[in-house]
Short mmCIF file of C-alpha atoms in Angstrom, two decimals:
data_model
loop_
_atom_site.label_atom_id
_atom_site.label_comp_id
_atom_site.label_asym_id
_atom_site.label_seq_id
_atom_site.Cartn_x
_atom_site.Cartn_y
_atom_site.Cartn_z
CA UNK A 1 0.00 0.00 0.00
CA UNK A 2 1.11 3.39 -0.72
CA UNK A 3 2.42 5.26 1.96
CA UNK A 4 0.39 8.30 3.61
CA UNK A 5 0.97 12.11 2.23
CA UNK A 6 0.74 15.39 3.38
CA UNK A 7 0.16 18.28 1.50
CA UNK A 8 1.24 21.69 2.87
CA UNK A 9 -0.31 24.48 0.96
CA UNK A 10 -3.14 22.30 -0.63
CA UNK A 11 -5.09 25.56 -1.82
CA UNK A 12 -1.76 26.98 -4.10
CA UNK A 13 -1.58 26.27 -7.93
CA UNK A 14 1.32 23.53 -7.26
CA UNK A 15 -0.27 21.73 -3.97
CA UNK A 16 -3.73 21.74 -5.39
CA UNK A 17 -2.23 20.05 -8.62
CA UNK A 18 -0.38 17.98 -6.73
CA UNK A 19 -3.85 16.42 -4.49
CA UNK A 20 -5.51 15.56 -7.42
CA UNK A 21 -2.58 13.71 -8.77
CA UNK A 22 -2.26 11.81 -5.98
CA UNK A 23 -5.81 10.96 -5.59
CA UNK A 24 -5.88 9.98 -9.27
CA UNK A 25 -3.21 7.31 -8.38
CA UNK A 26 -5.29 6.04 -5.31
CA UNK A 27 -2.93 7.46 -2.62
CA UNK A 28 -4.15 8.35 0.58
CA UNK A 29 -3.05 12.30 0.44
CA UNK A 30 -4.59 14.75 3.18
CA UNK A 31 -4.69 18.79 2.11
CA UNK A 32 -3.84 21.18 4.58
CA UNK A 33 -3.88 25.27 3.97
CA UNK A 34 -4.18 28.69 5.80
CA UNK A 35 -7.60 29.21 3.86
CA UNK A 36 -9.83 26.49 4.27
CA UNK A 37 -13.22 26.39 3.33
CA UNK A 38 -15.41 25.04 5.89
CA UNK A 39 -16.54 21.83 5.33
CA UNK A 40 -14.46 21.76 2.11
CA UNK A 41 -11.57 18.65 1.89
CA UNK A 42 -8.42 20.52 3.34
CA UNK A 43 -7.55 20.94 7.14
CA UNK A 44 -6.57 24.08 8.42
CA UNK A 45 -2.97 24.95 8.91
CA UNK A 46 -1.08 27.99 9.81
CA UNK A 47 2.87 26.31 9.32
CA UNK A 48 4.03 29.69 11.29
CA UNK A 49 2.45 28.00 14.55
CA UNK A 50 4.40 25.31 15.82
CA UNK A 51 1.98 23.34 17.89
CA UNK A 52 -0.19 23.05 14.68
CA UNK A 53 2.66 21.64 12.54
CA UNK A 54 3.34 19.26 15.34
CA UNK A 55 0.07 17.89 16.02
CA UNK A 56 -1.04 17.57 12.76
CA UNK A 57 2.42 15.61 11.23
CA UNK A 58 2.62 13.60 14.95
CA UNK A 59 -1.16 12.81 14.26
CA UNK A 60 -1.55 11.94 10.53
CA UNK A 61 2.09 10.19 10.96
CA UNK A 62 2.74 10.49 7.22
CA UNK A 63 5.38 8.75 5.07
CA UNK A 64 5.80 11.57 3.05
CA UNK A 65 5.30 15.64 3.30
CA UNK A 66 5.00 17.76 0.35
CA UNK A 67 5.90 21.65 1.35
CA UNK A 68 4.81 23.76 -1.75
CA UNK A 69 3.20 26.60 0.68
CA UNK A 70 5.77 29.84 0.89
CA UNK A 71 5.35 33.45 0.45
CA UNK A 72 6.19 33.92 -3.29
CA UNK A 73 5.92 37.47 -4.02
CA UNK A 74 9.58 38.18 -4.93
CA UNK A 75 9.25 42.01 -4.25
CA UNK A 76 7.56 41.52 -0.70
CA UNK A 77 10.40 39.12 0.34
CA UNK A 78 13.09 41.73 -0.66
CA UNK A 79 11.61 44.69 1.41
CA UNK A 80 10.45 42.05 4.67
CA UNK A 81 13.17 39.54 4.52
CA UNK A 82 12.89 38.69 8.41
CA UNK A 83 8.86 39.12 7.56
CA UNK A 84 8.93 36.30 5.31
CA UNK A 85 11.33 34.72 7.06
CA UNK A 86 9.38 33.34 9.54
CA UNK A 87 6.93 31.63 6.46
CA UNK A 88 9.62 30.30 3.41
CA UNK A 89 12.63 29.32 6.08
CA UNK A 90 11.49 28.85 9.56
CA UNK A 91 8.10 27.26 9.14
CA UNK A 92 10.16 24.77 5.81
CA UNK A 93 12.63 24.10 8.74
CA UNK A 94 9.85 23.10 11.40
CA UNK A 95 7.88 20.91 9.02
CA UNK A 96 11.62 18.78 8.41
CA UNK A 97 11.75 18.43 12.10
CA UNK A 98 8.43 17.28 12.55
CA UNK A 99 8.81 14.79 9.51
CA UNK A 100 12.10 13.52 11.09
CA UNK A 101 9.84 12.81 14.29
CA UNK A 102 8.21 10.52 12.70
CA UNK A 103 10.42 9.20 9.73
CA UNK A 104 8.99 10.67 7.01
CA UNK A 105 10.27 12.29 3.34
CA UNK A 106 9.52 15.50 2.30
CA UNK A 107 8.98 16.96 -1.28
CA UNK A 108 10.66 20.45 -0.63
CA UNK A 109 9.83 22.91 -3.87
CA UNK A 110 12.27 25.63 -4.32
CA UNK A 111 12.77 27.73 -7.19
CA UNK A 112 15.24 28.97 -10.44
CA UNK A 113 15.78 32.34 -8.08
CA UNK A 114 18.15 30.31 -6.09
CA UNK A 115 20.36 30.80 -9.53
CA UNK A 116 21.84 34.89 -10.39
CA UNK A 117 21.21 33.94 -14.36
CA UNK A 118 24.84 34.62 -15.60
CA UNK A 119 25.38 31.10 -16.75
CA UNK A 120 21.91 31.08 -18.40
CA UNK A 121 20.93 27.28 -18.07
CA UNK A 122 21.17 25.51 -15.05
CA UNK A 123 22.00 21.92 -13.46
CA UNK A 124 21.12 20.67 -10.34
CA UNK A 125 24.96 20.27 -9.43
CA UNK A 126 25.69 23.79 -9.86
CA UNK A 127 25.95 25.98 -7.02
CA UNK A 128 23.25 28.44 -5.90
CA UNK A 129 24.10 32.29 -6.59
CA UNK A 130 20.58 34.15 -5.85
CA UNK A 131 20.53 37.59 -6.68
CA UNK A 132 17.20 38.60 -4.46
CA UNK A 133 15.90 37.79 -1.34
CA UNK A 134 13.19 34.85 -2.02
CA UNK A 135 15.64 33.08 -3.92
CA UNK A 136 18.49 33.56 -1.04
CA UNK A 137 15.37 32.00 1.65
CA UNK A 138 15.15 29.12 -0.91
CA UNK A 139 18.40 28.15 -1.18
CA UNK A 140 18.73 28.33 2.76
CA UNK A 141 16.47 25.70 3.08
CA UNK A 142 17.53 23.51 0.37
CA UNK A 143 21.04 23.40 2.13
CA UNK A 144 19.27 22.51 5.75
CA UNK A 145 17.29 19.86 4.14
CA UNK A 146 19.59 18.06 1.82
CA UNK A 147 22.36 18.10 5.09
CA UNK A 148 19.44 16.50 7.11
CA UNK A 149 18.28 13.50 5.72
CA UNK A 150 19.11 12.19 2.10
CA UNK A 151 15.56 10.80 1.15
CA UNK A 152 14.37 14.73 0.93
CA UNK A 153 13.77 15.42 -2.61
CA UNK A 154 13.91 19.27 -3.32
CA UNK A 155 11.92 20.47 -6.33
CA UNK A 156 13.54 23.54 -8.24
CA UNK A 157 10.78 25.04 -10.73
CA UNK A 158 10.29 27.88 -12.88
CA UNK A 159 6.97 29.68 -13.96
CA UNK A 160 4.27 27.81 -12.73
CA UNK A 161 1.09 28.31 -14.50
CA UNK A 162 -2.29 26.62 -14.79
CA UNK A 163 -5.90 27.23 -13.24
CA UNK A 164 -5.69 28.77 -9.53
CA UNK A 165 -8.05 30.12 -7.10
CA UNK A 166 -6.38 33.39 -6.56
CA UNK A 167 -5.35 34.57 -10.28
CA UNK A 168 -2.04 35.30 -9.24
CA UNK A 169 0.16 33.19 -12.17
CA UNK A 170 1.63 35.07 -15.29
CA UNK A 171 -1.04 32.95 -17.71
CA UNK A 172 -4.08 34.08 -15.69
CA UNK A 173 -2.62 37.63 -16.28
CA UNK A 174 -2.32 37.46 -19.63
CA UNK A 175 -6.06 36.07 -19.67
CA UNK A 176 -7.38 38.64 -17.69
CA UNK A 177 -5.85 41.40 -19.63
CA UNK A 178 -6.20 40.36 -23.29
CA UNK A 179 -9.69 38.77 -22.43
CA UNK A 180 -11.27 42.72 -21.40
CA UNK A 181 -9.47 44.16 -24.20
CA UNK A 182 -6.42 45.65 -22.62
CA UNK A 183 -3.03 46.20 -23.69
CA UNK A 184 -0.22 44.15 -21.35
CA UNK A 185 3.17 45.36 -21.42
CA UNK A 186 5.59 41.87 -21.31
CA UNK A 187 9.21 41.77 -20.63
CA UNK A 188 10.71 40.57 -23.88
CA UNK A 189 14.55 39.86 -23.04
CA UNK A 190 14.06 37.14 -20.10
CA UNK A 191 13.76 33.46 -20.34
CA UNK A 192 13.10 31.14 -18.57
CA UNK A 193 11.39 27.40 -18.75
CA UNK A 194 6.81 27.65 -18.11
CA UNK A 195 6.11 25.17 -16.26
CA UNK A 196 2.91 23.51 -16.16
CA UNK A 197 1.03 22.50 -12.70
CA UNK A 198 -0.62 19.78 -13.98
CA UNK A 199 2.28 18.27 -15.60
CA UNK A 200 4.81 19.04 -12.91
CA UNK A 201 2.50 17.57 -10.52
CA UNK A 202 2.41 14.37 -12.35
CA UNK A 203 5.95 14.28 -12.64
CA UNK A 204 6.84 14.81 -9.20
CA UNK A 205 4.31 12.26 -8.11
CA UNK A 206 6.51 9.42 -10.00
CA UNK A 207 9.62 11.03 -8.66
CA UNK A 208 8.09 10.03 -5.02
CA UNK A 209 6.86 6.82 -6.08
CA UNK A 210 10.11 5.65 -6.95
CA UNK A 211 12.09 7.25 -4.22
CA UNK A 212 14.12 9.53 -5.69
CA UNK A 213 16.17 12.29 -2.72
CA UNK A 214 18.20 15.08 -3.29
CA UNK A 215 17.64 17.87 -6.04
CA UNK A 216 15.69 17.56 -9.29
CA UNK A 217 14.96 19.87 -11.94
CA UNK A 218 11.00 19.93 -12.92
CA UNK A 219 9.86 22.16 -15.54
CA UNK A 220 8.28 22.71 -18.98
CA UNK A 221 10.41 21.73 -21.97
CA UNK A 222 10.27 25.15 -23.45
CA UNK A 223 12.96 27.68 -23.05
CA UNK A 224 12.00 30.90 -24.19
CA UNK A 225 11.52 34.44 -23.44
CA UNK A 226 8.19 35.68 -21.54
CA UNK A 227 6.85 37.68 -24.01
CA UNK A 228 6.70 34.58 -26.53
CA UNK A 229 5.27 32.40 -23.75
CA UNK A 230 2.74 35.29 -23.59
CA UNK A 231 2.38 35.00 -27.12
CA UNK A 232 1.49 31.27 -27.17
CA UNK A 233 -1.30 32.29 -23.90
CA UNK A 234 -3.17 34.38 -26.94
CA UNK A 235 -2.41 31.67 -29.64
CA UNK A 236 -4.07 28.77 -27.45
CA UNK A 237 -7.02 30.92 -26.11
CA UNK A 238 -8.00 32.50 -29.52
CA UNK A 239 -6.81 35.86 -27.80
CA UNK A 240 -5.77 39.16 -29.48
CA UNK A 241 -1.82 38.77 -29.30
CA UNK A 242 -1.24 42.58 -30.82
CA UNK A 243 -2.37 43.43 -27.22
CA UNK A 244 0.94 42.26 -26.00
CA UNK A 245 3.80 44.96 -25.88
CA UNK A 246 7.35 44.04 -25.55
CA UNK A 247 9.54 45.78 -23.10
CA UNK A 248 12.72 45.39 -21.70
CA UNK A 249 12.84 44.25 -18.24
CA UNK A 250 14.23 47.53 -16.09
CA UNK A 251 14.60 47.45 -12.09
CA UNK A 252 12.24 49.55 -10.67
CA UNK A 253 12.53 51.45 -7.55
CA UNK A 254 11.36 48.88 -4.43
CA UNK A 255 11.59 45.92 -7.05
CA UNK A 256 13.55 42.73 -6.16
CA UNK A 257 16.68 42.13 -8.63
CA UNK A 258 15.40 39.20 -11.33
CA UNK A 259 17.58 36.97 -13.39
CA UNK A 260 17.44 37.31 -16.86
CA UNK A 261 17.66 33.89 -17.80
CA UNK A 262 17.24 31.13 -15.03
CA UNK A 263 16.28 28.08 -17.57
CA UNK A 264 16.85 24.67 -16.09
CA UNK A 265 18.06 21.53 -17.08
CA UNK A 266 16.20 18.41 -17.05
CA UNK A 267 18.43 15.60 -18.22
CA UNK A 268 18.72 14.35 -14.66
CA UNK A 269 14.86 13.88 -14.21
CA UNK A 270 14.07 12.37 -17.51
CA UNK A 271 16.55 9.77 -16.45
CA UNK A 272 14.81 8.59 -13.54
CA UNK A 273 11.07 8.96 -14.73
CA UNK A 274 9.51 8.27 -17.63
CA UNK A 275 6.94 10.88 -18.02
CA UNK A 276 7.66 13.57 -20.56
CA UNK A 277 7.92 17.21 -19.25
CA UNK A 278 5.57 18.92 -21.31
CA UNK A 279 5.96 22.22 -23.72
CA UNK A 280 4.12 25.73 -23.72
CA UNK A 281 1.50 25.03 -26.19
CA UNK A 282 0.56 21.04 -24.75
CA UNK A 283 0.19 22.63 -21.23
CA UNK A 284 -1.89 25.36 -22.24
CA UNK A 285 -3.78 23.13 -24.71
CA UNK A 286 -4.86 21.12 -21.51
CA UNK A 287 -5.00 24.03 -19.40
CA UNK A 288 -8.20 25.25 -21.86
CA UNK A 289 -9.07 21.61 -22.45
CA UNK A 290 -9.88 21.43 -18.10
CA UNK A 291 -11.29 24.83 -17.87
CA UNK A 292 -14.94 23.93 -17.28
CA UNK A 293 -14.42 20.79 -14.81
CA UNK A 294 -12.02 23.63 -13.35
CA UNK A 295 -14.54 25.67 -12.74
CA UNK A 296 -16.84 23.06 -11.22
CA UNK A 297 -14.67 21.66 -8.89
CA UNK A 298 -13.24 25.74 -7.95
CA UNK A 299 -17.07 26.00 -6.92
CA UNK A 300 -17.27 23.29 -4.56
CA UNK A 301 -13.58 22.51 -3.31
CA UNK A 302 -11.60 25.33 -3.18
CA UNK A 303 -10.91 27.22 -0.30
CA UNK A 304 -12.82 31.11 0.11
CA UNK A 305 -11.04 34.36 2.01
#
């Protein structure tokens, strides 16, 4: 029998994805947020309090923890680093102690900002050099974790994308914008790999299944430049691409430094599982092909502020 899983951040694009692909494979996976509807098929967590983490991994008693939940916002983590802190280090570090309690893995996702972008593409060998804040929290935590217990797989990804309940991914921009009509100014000289939910759910699923520890690489196939990707959005939705204005990327004032290209290497993952990482255009062909059972399941499941 497949061993239990806990999902920390069940509400996000990537944890959400990553339920239902467990519970397509018949695994026993329970969903835990800070926003839970009442009712609705997630507990309630708050990973900043430590009793909570405690008695909910000492009481479940997983084999396996999947920690997707963080503070993203790249901006907000450069102006309250000690802020933030306390949510993408402190809390990560606090979840590994309480799955070293009782013996389980954890699927740690981190992120391309751990890499500066000089060297352009990236393998999982090659040492972290963040240039901003979230991606110097990442990389803290993937050190911790890979020191503590070799069965810890850490995820790096890149530009997740896919249907969410809080339209905060660069697709459901694009959406928003070109669907009322508006222009939407995209950054045309940084690239990058999209990475589809769905897909990188699926694929991290089998990495977990087989046992695979230490760092993997999981992200779309595509390497390309943001205003392209943005480009393939309109293509895929039947969207007004002249709408889309390319603009250099500039640093503005309060803005966290970026990479300009933080692409990602994959060769070690497709080694150890066979399911393909998917391009731009198949994951937003099945990101329009799911939009109505999306929507259905968004009405009924998903947690509400």
């Amino acid at each position: 029998m497949a061993e239990r899983v806990l999902v920390v951040g069940a509400g996000g694009l990537i944890g959400n994805a990553l339920c239902r692909a467990w519970e397509r494979r018949g695994v026993q996976a329970l969903g835990a947020d800070l926003h839970c509807r009442p009712g609705g098929p997630f507990r309630p967590l708050d990973i900043t309090d430590a009793s909570q983490v405690e008695s909910m991994v000492r009481d479940y008693r997983p084999g396996l923890v999947a920690l997707p939940a963080a503070n993203p916002h790249v901006d907000f983590c450069e102006t309250h680093p000690e802020e933030t802190a306390r949510v993408n280090v402190e809390a990560a570090l606090r979840v590994e102690r309480e799955c070293r309690a009782v013996g389980a893995r954890m699927a740690y996702f981190s992120s391309d900002y751990v890499f500066d972008g000089v060297k352009g593409s990236y393998a999982e060998d090659d040492p972290p050099s963040p240039l901003n804040e979230y991606g110097r929290q990442k990389a803290r935590v993937e050190k911790a974790l890979l020191a503590s217990d070799p069965r810890h797989l850490v995820v790096r990804t890149s530009g997740v994308y896919g249907w969410q309940w809080r339209p905060q991914n660069f697709v459901l921009q694009v959406l928003s914008a070109l669907g009322a009509g508006r222009q939407l100014r995209v950054t045309d000289d940084v690239r990058y790999n999209p990475t589809y939910a769905e897909n990188l759910a699926e694929v991290v699923a089998d990495l977990c299944a087989c046992g695979a520890g230490g760092v993997f690489h999981v992200v779309g196939s595509d390497r390309m430049a943001r205003l392209a990707f943005a480009r393939q959005v309109a293509a895929v939705f039947g969207l007004d691409a002249a709408l889309l204005v390319g603009v250099p990327s500039v640093r503005a004032a309060g803005h966290a430094p970026r990479p300009k290209e933080s692409s990602l290497e994959t060769a070690k993952v497709a080694g150890r599982v066979r399911r393909a990482l998917w391009g731009a255009r198949e994951g937003l062909s099945d990101m329009l092909r799911r939009r109505a059972a999306w929507e259905e399941y968004a009405e009924t499941a998903l947690p509400q502020r």
